[in-house]
Short mmCIF file of C-alpha atoms in Angstrom, two decimals:
data_model
loop_
_atom_site.label_atom_id
_atom_site.label_comp_id
_atom_site.label_asym_id
_atom_site.label_seq_id
_atom_site.Cartn_x
_atom_site.Cartn_y
_atom_site.Cartn_z
CA MET A 19 -45.92 -127.84 -58.88
CA ALA A 20 -48.64 -128.46 -56.30
CA THR A 21 -51.84 -126.47 -56.78
CA SER A 22 -54.14 -125.42 -53.97
CA ALA A 23 -57.61 -126.91 -53.88
CA SER A 24 -59.20 -123.46 -54.00
CA ALA A 25 -57.62 -122.78 -57.39
CA LYS A 26 -59.38 -125.82 -58.86
CA LEU A 27 -62.85 -124.61 -57.91
CA SER A 28 -64.88 -123.08 -60.73
CA LYS A 29 -64.79 -119.29 -60.54
CA ALA A 30 -67.60 -119.15 -63.12
CA VAL A 31 -69.91 -121.12 -60.83
CA LYS A 32 -68.99 -118.85 -57.92
CA GLN A 33 -69.76 -115.75 -59.97
CA GLN A 34 -73.43 -116.67 -60.46
CA TYR A 35 -73.85 -116.46 -56.70
CA MET A 36 -71.72 -113.33 -56.28
CA SER A 37 -73.95 -111.52 -58.78
CA LEU A 38 -77.07 -112.11 -56.65
CA PRO A 39 -78.49 -108.94 -55.05
CA GLN A 40 -77.82 -108.59 -51.34
CA GLY A 41 -80.56 -106.12 -50.46
CA ASP A 42 -79.61 -103.45 -47.94
CA LYS A 43 -77.27 -105.78 -46.08
CA VAL A 44 -73.50 -105.29 -46.06
CA GLN A 45 -70.73 -107.85 -45.57
CA ALA A 46 -67.86 -106.55 -43.44
CA MET A 47 -64.70 -108.65 -43.41
CA TYR A 48 -62.79 -108.05 -40.16
CA ILE A 49 -59.02 -108.51 -40.53
CA TRP A 50 -56.40 -108.80 -37.79
CA ILE A 51 -52.77 -109.78 -37.16
CA ASP A 52 -52.40 -113.09 -35.35
CA GLY A 53 -50.01 -114.14 -32.59
CA SER A 54 -47.14 -114.84 -34.99
CA GLY A 55 -46.88 -111.12 -35.76
CA GLU A 56 -46.88 -112.01 -39.46
CA GLY A 57 -50.03 -113.97 -40.23
CA LEU A 58 -53.37 -112.37 -41.05
CA ARG A 59 -56.77 -113.72 -40.04
CA CYS A 60 -60.25 -112.69 -41.16
CA LYS A 61 -63.93 -113.38 -40.67
CA THR A 62 -67.13 -111.75 -41.91
CA ARG A 63 -70.26 -110.37 -40.32
CA THR A 64 -73.45 -108.90 -41.74
CA LEU A 65 -74.32 -105.27 -41.11
CA ASP A 66 -77.79 -103.79 -41.61
CA SER A 67 -76.50 -100.80 -43.58
CA GLU A 68 -73.33 -99.49 -45.19
CA PRO A 69 -71.03 -97.89 -42.58
CA LYS A 70 -69.84 -94.41 -43.51
CA SER A 71 -67.10 -94.17 -40.87
CA ILE A 72 -65.06 -96.38 -38.59
CA GLU A 73 -67.18 -95.25 -35.63
CA GLU A 74 -70.23 -96.96 -37.12
CA LEU A 75 -68.57 -100.39 -37.05
CA PRO A 76 -69.27 -102.60 -34.03
CA GLU A 77 -66.60 -104.28 -31.96
CA TRP A 78 -66.38 -108.05 -32.34
CA ASN A 79 -64.51 -110.96 -30.80
CA PHE A 80 -62.74 -114.19 -31.76
CA ASP A 81 -61.14 -117.30 -30.31
CA GLY A 82 -57.55 -116.29 -29.51
CA SER A 83 -56.56 -119.85 -28.57
CA SER A 84 -56.74 -120.74 -32.28
CA THR A 85 -54.57 -117.82 -33.42
CA TYR A 86 -51.62 -118.17 -30.99
CA GLN A 87 -52.99 -115.29 -28.90
CA SER A 88 -54.54 -116.78 -25.76
CA GLU A 89 -55.14 -119.87 -23.65
CA GLY A 90 -58.19 -122.01 -24.30
CA SER A 91 -59.46 -121.43 -20.77
CA ASN A 92 -59.70 -117.66 -21.41
CA SER A 93 -59.81 -117.40 -25.16
CA ASP A 94 -62.15 -114.53 -26.10
CA MET A 95 -60.33 -111.52 -27.57
CA PHE A 96 -61.73 -108.25 -28.86
CA LEU A 97 -61.58 -106.88 -32.41
CA ILE A 98 -61.56 -103.07 -32.44
CA PRO A 99 -62.16 -101.58 -35.92
CA ALA A 100 -59.29 -99.24 -36.81
CA ALA A 101 -59.39 -98.62 -40.58
CA MET A 102 -61.98 -99.31 -43.28
CA PHE A 103 -61.54 -99.98 -47.01
CA ARG A 104 -63.77 -100.96 -49.94
CA ASP A 105 -63.89 -104.71 -50.53
CA PRO A 106 -62.48 -105.51 -54.01
CA PHE A 107 -63.62 -109.15 -53.81
CA ARG A 108 -67.28 -108.70 -52.87
CA LYS A 109 -67.36 -105.10 -54.20
CA ASP A 110 -69.46 -102.17 -52.99
CA PRO A 111 -71.08 -101.67 -50.56
CA ASN A 112 -69.07 -104.35 -48.74
CA LYS A 113 -66.04 -103.47 -46.60
CA LEU A 114 -62.64 -104.64 -45.42
CA VAL A 115 -62.10 -103.67 -41.77
CA LEU A 116 -58.59 -103.68 -40.29
CA CYS A 117 -58.77 -104.23 -36.54
CA GLU A 118 -56.67 -103.87 -33.44
CA VAL A 119 -56.71 -106.83 -31.04
CA LEU A 120 -57.34 -106.40 -27.31
CA LYS A 121 -57.02 -109.11 -24.67
CA TYR A 122 -59.75 -110.09 -22.21
CA ASN A 123 -58.66 -107.23 -19.90
CA ARG A 124 -58.91 -104.68 -22.77
CA LYS A 125 -55.14 -104.29 -22.95
CA PRO A 126 -53.41 -104.56 -26.36
CA ALA A 127 -52.41 -108.05 -27.47
CA GLU A 128 -48.66 -108.64 -27.71
CA THR A 129 -48.72 -108.42 -31.51
CA ASN A 130 -50.97 -105.34 -31.53
CA LEU A 131 -48.14 -102.94 -32.32
CA ARG A 132 -50.55 -100.43 -33.83
CA HIS A 133 -51.75 -99.28 -30.41
CA CYS A 134 -48.37 -97.91 -29.30
CA CYS A 135 -47.47 -96.68 -32.79
CA LYS A 136 -50.59 -94.54 -32.89
CA GLN A 137 -49.68 -92.94 -29.55
CA ILE A 138 -46.17 -92.11 -30.81
CA MET A 139 -47.50 -90.73 -34.10
CA SER A 140 -49.89 -88.45 -32.21
CA MET A 141 -46.91 -86.87 -30.43
CA VAL A 142 -45.38 -85.67 -33.73
CA GLU A 143 -48.48 -85.12 -35.86
CA ASN A 144 -47.71 -81.38 -36.16
CA GLN A 145 -44.48 -82.36 -37.97
CA HIS A 146 -46.36 -84.48 -40.52
CA PRO A 147 -44.04 -87.50 -40.86
CA TRP A 148 -44.49 -89.19 -44.23
CA PHE A 149 -43.47 -92.71 -45.16
CA GLY A 150 -43.25 -94.85 -48.26
CA MET A 151 -42.60 -98.59 -47.95
CA GLU A 152 -41.37 -100.88 -50.73
CA GLN A 153 -42.80 -104.35 -50.08
CA GLU A 154 -40.90 -107.21 -51.72
CA TYR A 155 -42.42 -110.69 -51.85
CA THR A 156 -41.96 -114.04 -53.56
CA LEU A 157 -44.58 -116.12 -55.37
CA LEU A 158 -44.51 -119.81 -54.42
CA GLY A 159 -46.47 -122.90 -55.31
CA THR A 160 -48.25 -124.58 -52.43
CA ASP A 161 -45.30 -126.99 -52.32
CA GLY A 162 -43.03 -124.07 -51.38
CA HIS A 163 -41.20 -124.03 -54.73
CA PRO A 164 -40.89 -120.62 -56.44
CA PHE A 165 -43.54 -120.10 -59.08
CA GLY A 166 -42.26 -120.67 -62.61
CA TRP A 167 -38.95 -122.24 -61.55
CA PRO A 168 -37.96 -125.62 -63.04
CA SER A 169 -39.32 -128.37 -60.80
CA ASN A 170 -35.92 -130.06 -60.43
CA GLY A 171 -33.53 -127.18 -60.80
CA PHE A 172 -32.98 -123.45 -60.98
CA PRO A 173 -33.66 -120.74 -63.55
CA GLY A 174 -30.82 -118.81 -65.14
CA PRO A 175 -28.80 -116.52 -62.85
CA GLN A 176 -30.09 -113.12 -61.77
CA GLY A 177 -29.73 -110.30 -64.25
CA PRO A 178 -32.61 -110.29 -66.75
CA TYR A 179 -35.50 -110.47 -64.27
CA TYR A 180 -35.50 -107.05 -62.55
CA CYS A 181 -38.26 -105.01 -64.27
CA GLY A 182 -38.17 -107.73 -66.93
CA VAL A 183 -40.68 -108.35 -69.71
CA GLY A 184 -41.48 -111.68 -71.33
CA ALA A 185 -42.57 -115.17 -70.32
CA ASP A 186 -38.96 -116.19 -69.67
CA LYS A 187 -38.33 -113.23 -67.35
CA ALA A 188 -41.56 -112.25 -65.55
CA TYR A 189 -43.21 -115.04 -63.56
CA GLY A 190 -46.73 -114.37 -62.28
CA ARG A 191 -47.61 -110.96 -63.70
CA ASP A 192 -51.34 -111.81 -63.71
CA ILE A 193 -51.25 -111.89 -59.91
CA VAL A 194 -49.38 -108.60 -59.77
CA GLU A 195 -51.86 -106.85 -62.06
CA ALA A 196 -54.86 -108.25 -60.18
CA HIS A 197 -53.39 -107.14 -56.85
CA TYR A 198 -52.62 -103.65 -58.13
CA ARG A 199 -56.16 -103.09 -59.41
CA ALA A 200 -57.71 -104.57 -56.25
CA CYS A 201 -55.67 -102.17 -54.10
CA LEU A 202 -56.77 -99.19 -56.18
CA TYR A 203 -60.40 -100.26 -55.84
CA ALA A 204 -60.04 -100.72 -52.09
CA GLY A 205 -58.57 -97.24 -51.61
CA VAL A 206 -55.14 -98.50 -50.61
CA GLN A 207 -52.42 -95.92 -51.29
CA ILE A 208 -50.46 -98.11 -53.72
CA CYS A 209 -48.11 -96.07 -55.90
CA GLY A 210 -46.27 -98.62 -58.03
CA THR A 211 -45.02 -102.14 -58.67
CA ASN A 212 -42.19 -103.92 -60.47
CA ALA A 213 -40.56 -107.31 -60.98
CA GLU A 214 -37.62 -107.79 -58.65
CA VAL A 215 -34.09 -109.21 -59.04
CA MET A 216 -34.88 -112.86 -58.23
CA PRO A 217 -37.29 -114.58 -60.64
CA ALA A 218 -40.79 -114.97 -59.12
CA GLN A 219 -40.01 -112.06 -56.79
CA TRP A 220 -41.98 -108.82 -57.06
CA GLU A 221 -42.40 -105.54 -55.24
CA PHE A 222 -45.22 -103.09 -54.67
CA GLN A 223 -44.87 -99.65 -53.11
CA ILE A 224 -47.27 -98.06 -50.64
CA GLY A 225 -47.26 -94.35 -49.92
CA PRO A 226 -46.70 -91.61 -49.34
CA CYS A 227 -48.73 -92.11 -46.17
CA GLU A 228 -48.72 -89.92 -43.12
CA GLY A 229 -48.33 -91.30 -39.61
CA ILE A 230 -50.38 -94.37 -38.64
CA ASN A 231 -51.83 -94.65 -42.15
CA MET A 232 -48.58 -96.20 -43.37
CA GLY A 233 -49.04 -99.34 -41.32
CA ASP A 234 -52.76 -99.54 -42.03
CA HIS A 235 -52.38 -99.36 -45.79
CA LEU A 236 -49.45 -101.80 -45.96
CA TRP A 237 -51.18 -104.45 -43.85
CA VAL A 238 -54.35 -104.23 -45.97
CA ALA A 239 -52.27 -104.40 -49.17
CA ARG A 240 -50.67 -107.58 -47.80
CA PHE A 241 -54.10 -109.03 -47.01
CA ILE A 242 -55.34 -108.27 -50.52
CA LEU A 243 -52.25 -109.93 -52.00
CA HIS A 244 -52.88 -113.11 -49.98
CA ARG A 245 -56.51 -113.17 -51.14
CA VAL A 246 -55.60 -112.62 -54.80
CA CYS A 247 -52.99 -115.38 -54.60
CA GLU A 248 -55.57 -117.68 -53.00
CA ASP A 249 -57.76 -117.30 -56.09
CA PHE A 250 -54.82 -118.18 -58.34
CA GLY A 251 -53.69 -121.13 -56.20
CA ILE A 252 -50.36 -119.45 -55.40
CA VAL A 253 -48.74 -118.49 -52.09
CA ALA A 254 -47.26 -115.04 -51.39
CA SER A 255 -44.19 -115.31 -49.15
CA PHE A 256 -42.71 -112.41 -47.20
CA ASP A 257 -39.77 -114.48 -45.99
CA PRO A 258 -36.63 -112.28 -46.03
CA LYS A 259 -34.53 -115.04 -47.63
CA PRO A 260 -36.86 -117.59 -49.21
CA ILE A 261 -34.16 -119.27 -51.31
CA PRO A 262 -30.66 -119.78 -49.83
CA GLY A 263 -27.60 -119.15 -51.93
CA ASN A 264 -26.84 -116.67 -54.67
CA TRP A 265 -30.31 -115.15 -54.82
CA ASN A 266 -31.57 -111.80 -53.56
CA GLY A 267 -33.55 -111.72 -50.34
CA ALA A 268 -36.71 -109.72 -49.75
CA GLY A 269 -36.89 -106.47 -47.80
CA CYS A 270 -39.32 -103.68 -47.07
CA HIS A 271 -37.23 -100.57 -47.71
CA THR A 272 -38.71 -97.63 -45.85
CA ASN A 273 -38.55 -94.05 -47.09
CA PHE A 274 -38.99 -91.30 -44.53
CA ARG A 275 -39.36 -87.55 -44.58
CA CYS A 276 -40.79 -84.95 -42.24
CA VAL A 277 -42.69 -82.27 -44.11
CA LEU A 278 -42.32 -79.39 -41.66
CA THR A 279 -38.69 -80.17 -40.96
CA MET A 280 -37.15 -81.44 -44.16
CA TYR A 281 -38.41 -78.53 -46.24
CA HIS A 282 -37.16 -75.52 -44.35
CA ILE A 283 -33.65 -74.03 -44.22
CA ALA A 284 -32.33 -76.71 -41.84
CA ASP A 285 -33.12 -79.60 -44.23
CA PHE A 286 -29.58 -80.81 -44.66
CA PHE A 287 -28.82 -80.54 -40.96
CA PHE A 288 -31.90 -82.58 -40.11
CA LEU A 289 -30.90 -85.30 -42.58
CA ASN A 290 -27.40 -85.50 -41.18
CA ASP A 291 -28.65 -85.42 -37.60
CA SER A 292 -31.13 -88.23 -38.29
CA ILE A 293 -28.49 -90.43 -39.88
CA GLU A 294 -26.10 -89.77 -37.01
CA ARG A 295 -28.79 -90.75 -34.51
CA LEU A 296 -29.64 -93.88 -36.48
CA SER A 297 -25.98 -94.89 -36.53
CA LYS A 298 -25.84 -94.81 -32.73
CA ARG A 299 -29.02 -96.92 -32.42
CA HIS A 300 -28.31 -99.58 -35.01
CA GLN A 301 -28.92 -102.63 -32.82
CA TYR A 302 -32.24 -101.25 -31.55
CA HIS A 303 -33.47 -100.83 -35.12
CA ILE A 304 -32.23 -104.27 -36.16
CA ARG A 305 -34.21 -105.84 -33.29
CA THR A 306 -37.28 -103.88 -34.36
CA TYR A 307 -37.09 -104.53 -38.10
CA ASP A 308 -38.23 -108.15 -38.18
CA PRO A 309 -40.69 -110.11 -36.01
CA LYS A 310 -37.97 -112.37 -34.61
CA GLY A 311 -35.78 -109.62 -33.18
CA GLY A 312 -33.23 -109.68 -35.98
CA LEU A 313 -32.93 -113.44 -36.55
CA ASP A 314 -34.86 -113.31 -39.84
CA ASN A 315 -32.82 -110.39 -41.11
CA ALA A 316 -29.56 -112.18 -40.22
CA ARG A 317 -30.26 -114.51 -43.16
CA ARG A 318 -30.73 -111.53 -45.48
CA LEU A 319 -28.41 -108.71 -44.33
CA THR A 320 -25.12 -110.37 -45.25
CA GLY A 321 -23.43 -107.49 -47.04
CA HIS A 322 -24.15 -109.23 -50.37
CA HIS A 323 -27.06 -109.15 -52.83
CA GLU A 324 -27.65 -105.39 -52.42
CA THR A 325 -27.75 -105.44 -48.61
CA SER A 326 -25.68 -103.99 -45.80
CA ASN A 327 -24.05 -106.14 -43.13
CA ILE A 328 -26.37 -106.66 -40.17
CA ASN A 329 -23.53 -105.92 -37.70
CA GLU A 330 -22.47 -102.62 -39.25
CA PHE A 331 -24.21 -99.30 -39.87
CA SER A 332 -23.48 -97.45 -43.11
CA ALA A 333 -24.97 -94.62 -45.13
CA GLY A 334 -24.26 -93.33 -48.62
CA VAL A 335 -25.64 -91.45 -51.59
CA ALA A 336 -27.20 -93.84 -54.14
CA ASN A 337 -25.62 -96.80 -52.31
CA ARG A 338 -27.88 -99.85 -52.27
CA GLY A 339 -25.36 -101.71 -50.16
CA ALA A 340 -25.75 -99.26 -47.28
CA SER A 341 -28.05 -99.31 -44.26
CA ILE A 342 -29.33 -95.85 -45.22
CA ARG A 343 -29.46 -94.81 -48.86
CA ILE A 344 -29.66 -91.10 -49.65
CA PRO A 345 -31.14 -90.66 -53.14
CA ARG A 346 -28.80 -88.86 -55.49
CA SER A 347 -31.27 -86.00 -56.01
CA VAL A 348 -31.47 -85.50 -52.24
CA GLY A 349 -27.70 -85.42 -51.97
CA GLN A 350 -27.60 -82.75 -54.64
CA ASP A 351 -30.54 -80.64 -53.46
CA LYS A 352 -29.68 -81.01 -49.74
CA LYS A 353 -33.32 -81.74 -48.91
CA GLY A 354 -35.85 -84.53 -49.19
CA TYR A 355 -36.00 -88.04 -47.76
CA PHE A 356 -33.80 -91.02 -46.98
CA GLU A 357 -34.34 -94.75 -47.43
CA ASP A 358 -33.78 -97.21 -44.58
CA ARG A 359 -32.94 -100.47 -46.36
CA ARG A 360 -32.77 -102.64 -43.24
CA PRO A 361 -36.43 -103.61 -42.58
CA SER A 362 -37.21 -107.19 -43.63
CA ALA A 363 -40.07 -108.14 -45.95
CA ASN A 364 -41.97 -109.61 -43.00
CA CYS A 365 -41.51 -106.58 -40.73
CA ASP A 366 -44.41 -104.99 -38.91
CA PRO A 367 -44.75 -101.51 -40.49
CA TYR A 368 -46.11 -100.11 -37.23
CA SER A 369 -42.92 -101.15 -35.46
CA VAL A 370 -40.63 -99.79 -38.20
CA THR A 371 -42.30 -96.39 -38.52
CA GLU A 372 -42.53 -96.00 -34.74
CA ALA A 373 -38.81 -96.72 -34.38
CA LEU A 374 -37.92 -94.06 -36.96
CA ILE A 375 -40.06 -91.48 -35.15
CA ARG A 376 -38.56 -92.34 -31.78
CA THR A 377 -34.99 -92.01 -33.03
CA CYS A 378 -35.23 -89.16 -35.55
CA LEU A 379 -37.96 -86.89 -34.16
CA LEU A 380 -38.24 -87.75 -30.46
CA LYS A 381 -34.44 -88.08 -30.35
CA GLU A 382 -34.38 -91.16 -28.13
CA GLU A 383 -31.00 -92.75 -27.47
CA GLY A 384 -29.78 -96.14 -26.29
CA ASP A 385 -31.27 -99.60 -26.68
CA GLU A 386 -34.46 -99.05 -24.70
CA THR A 387 -37.57 -97.06 -25.60
CA ILE A 388 -39.20 -94.42 -23.43
CA ASP A 389 -42.68 -95.03 -22.02
CA TYR A 390 -44.41 -91.68 -22.55
CA SER A 391 -47.62 -92.78 -20.84
CA LYS A 392 -45.99 -92.49 -17.41
#
């Protein structure tokens, strides 16, 4: 299996430099989503003191022609700090800074889906929408072959790997443990992790997060995973179907509840109403739930391997083959949350959470969204 050059560098040699004092200066790593809608980019600047809030962070810029976001003749784009976390790689007082991207005219870049999501979330903030997203991913060598798989073949069929223990069942746990601890250090709202059904496939869960925080925390958790994998010489893939054939794909199942609605006397009616509205807007959600308008999910949502069929909407209690799964306890108690199992592993969480708000709380209908700024 091919190994990345970075993994061959001596981490012990690096550490003697990382342990040097940095005085009063602070390194702030600015992170943004590139023009693919999936890739993350980053660069670092020095600050004179530790920022205590997002307002203390300066705007910055970058060359958008090198990130699929602009033409070379007009390439400067703006980085607007949006969320700040502790840096688990350089450690305190250094920061990770998640940014929105604006074009030369100060309008949001095409892949800046946070801007609109934040506006929509502000419209329903008094209803306190909460989300939890289950991010599946696959560990690959730099040659694209799943980590731990035989170089010229396949491992044994699925069955013993989900939540498995042992060297023959869990491939890459060191990465998972390092990522988990790094997220906790950073202040990311990570709430769990487990080995998934396909060998070398894992999942971490982010939440519960309210409103715009869901997208912020998931994107930073993804960034941290990429950085941890870089140190180990491994690649983290969010492809919804990384290995064709009789292997599970990778999703980002999204759990949703509305605190001030789902916990009063009309709980059950709200749940039913939301599912009914989702059923009538299936194609809109499918287009929204992966960065290629549904083409990525078409490889995954086949009706097999614990997925629903991409062309059909379904809902059921404890049914992992449905579009919407109602947990058994929710079905019994007539209150709680539901799980939308359609979002792909490479979805944009801002887009997914915004779509759920538009359909379930703002009660939009049809295939088009409403522009509330007009």
